[in-house]
Amino acid sequence: MSRFYYAVKVEENKAWFDDHEYRHFQVMRVEEGQRIVFTDGNGALYAGIVSFARDRTTARITEKISQIERSPSQRVAVGIAHAQWDREEVLIEKGTELGVTDFYLFPSRYSKYRDINLNKVSYTLRKAIKQSENPLLPTFEKFGRLEEALALVERYPQRILLQPSSPTDLFDTRRQSGPALLFVGPEGGFHPDEVQLCIRAGFTPCSIGKRILRLETAALCGFVWATLLSSVD
Amino acid sequence: MSRFYYAVKVEENKAWFDDHEYRHFQVMRVEEGQRIVFTDGNGALYAGIVSFARDRTTARITEKISQIERSPSQRVAVGIAHAQWDREEVLIEKGTELGVTDFYLFPSRYSKYRDINLNKVSYTLRKAIKQSENPLLPTFEKFGRLEEALALVERYPQRILLQPSSPTDLFDTRRQSGPALLFVGPEGGFHPDEVQLCIRAGFTPCSIGKRILRLETAALCGFVWATLLSSVD
């Protein structure tokens, strides 16, 4: 179990926790007046004294332990075509562990699933930062169409489209420092028209080696490339 | 479902299949006299005509489609401390997908599981090569003690021990071409005495970034480093 908790709101010397977090306190047998450590998901880690008053759990902040800044130049974003939740969950969880900072979700022509439950995304992200003791909660955004998601490219100078048939190997592609955006298609890949749209938007299609990888294995390799291999600034 | 099958024995113009493969034929509704493609797991891909005689499934080989050679210099081996089967299965499956050529299994002081079922390992490897259309079946071997597994280092000039607390980052470590061996500990890591044994045997302890990764995520990062990042020979 994680060593810290997530506060939905932090103001001056007080923090608020929601029902989801209350259940975590229960599981951990946290008692009234106990010292806890928690994050605001925005890079800060606090210590405080917990209080379970009526239907509201709060903490009196006694100490700001640390503050990590979000570095815009280190953003690593992943765009994922709607897929079965089990698969999305693994990608969001592992992506967060590895350091993905932003998740974008969109439909794709070959997606068997037409939508995604944003509450599930939110709780999965929260669970993943707690698990990996990362006080920065990744952002997420849902787009109604792939074309809308393509407008994201302005923020990310490096854009990779995972495409099994591509002759370009991702791991032969030098990862520059600076913001990167990685698009992951549905099972069966993007439709050729969608690939063309992405290429016109500035994406480079890349495959991963000559092996046949399951989609989630390929996506995880992409996350490793995007999050662990950047040059030093 | 995979596009090829696995023959347990191939001799001149005939191939034999076991009960496990017979069930795969049944699932795929393969009929007597049908043309199938199969591998011997040793790099060869064949076409043949299947025959279900009594309790023995065989194929008359009509063509040798291709042959991949095992390159000793490209061996990538992984040593895994006994763990819960679910976790072992993911590591063996994903490792095979990514190109691990040899798996070594051994007990470790902090392993909660004292042994591993070699039949399960064997079927998982077989399933994984079929899934990823790889005609080279990885080898596997079980050791009774970590000390015995350490004798493996002679075959592998590059030896990495995944160790979360290590100040050396795996992805800052240049992957040389040539055989590599990666040791993955149990949940909770290796015992300090075991780490010392490994270091004396020539292993370099490496961590993966500053993040806290679940063991299987760290192991997959290690597989990516070992299988996808080697220099060109």
Tab-separated table of C-alpha atoms in Angstrom, chain A residues 71-78 101-104 139-143 148-159 175 177-182 201 203:
chain	number	residue	atom	x	y	z
A	71	SER	CA	8.846	21.221	-15.869
A	72	PRO	CA	7.095	22.088	-19.150
A	73	SER	CA	10.167	20.944	-21.109
A	74	GLN	CA	9.952	17.454	-19.593
A	75	ARG	CA	6.347	16.778	-20.533
A	76	VAL	CA	5.810	13.324	-21.969
A	77	ALA	CA	2.306	12.889	-23.318
A	78	VAL	CA	0.545	9.796	-24.585
A	101	THR	CA	2.709	13.493	-17.561
A	102	ASP	CA	-0.373	13.836	-19.787
A	103	PHE	CA	-2.879	11.368	-21.184
A	104	TYR	CA	-5.129	12.156	-24.136
A	139	THR	CA	-3.410	15.418	-16.547
A	140	PHE	CA	-5.925	13.804	-18.869
A	141	GLU	CA	-8.286	15.042	-21.543
A	142	LYS	CA	-10.827	13.329	-23.780
A	143	PHE	CA	-11.353	14.345	-27.408
A	148	GLU	CA	-9.212	17.441	-32.481
A	149	ALA	CA	-6.453	15.558	-30.678
A	150	LEU	CA	-4.095	16.345	-33.551
A	151	ALA	CA	-4.163	20.021	-32.563
A	152	LEU	CA	-2.009	18.933	-29.590
A	153	VAL	CA	1.067	18.729	-31.802
A	154	GLU	CA	1.749	22.438	-31.321
A	155	ARG	CA	2.756	21.756	-27.736
A	156	TYR	CA	5.029	18.810	-28.532
A	157	PRO	CA	7.959	19.170	-30.917
A	158	GLN	CA	8.541	15.393	-30.926
A	159	ARG	CA	5.635	13.317	-32.223
A	175	ARG	CA	14.989	10.881	-28.308
A	177	SER	CA	15.034	16.391	-24.699
A	178	GLY	CA	11.867	18.469	-24.614
A	179	PRO	CA	8.152	17.688	-24.780
A	180	ALA	CA	7.209	14.490	-26.627
A	181	LEU	CA	3.861	13.091	-27.724
A	182	LEU	CA	3.315	9.412	-28.472
A	201	ALA	CA	0.151	16.742	-38.504
A	203	PHE	CA	3.946	12.566	-36.569
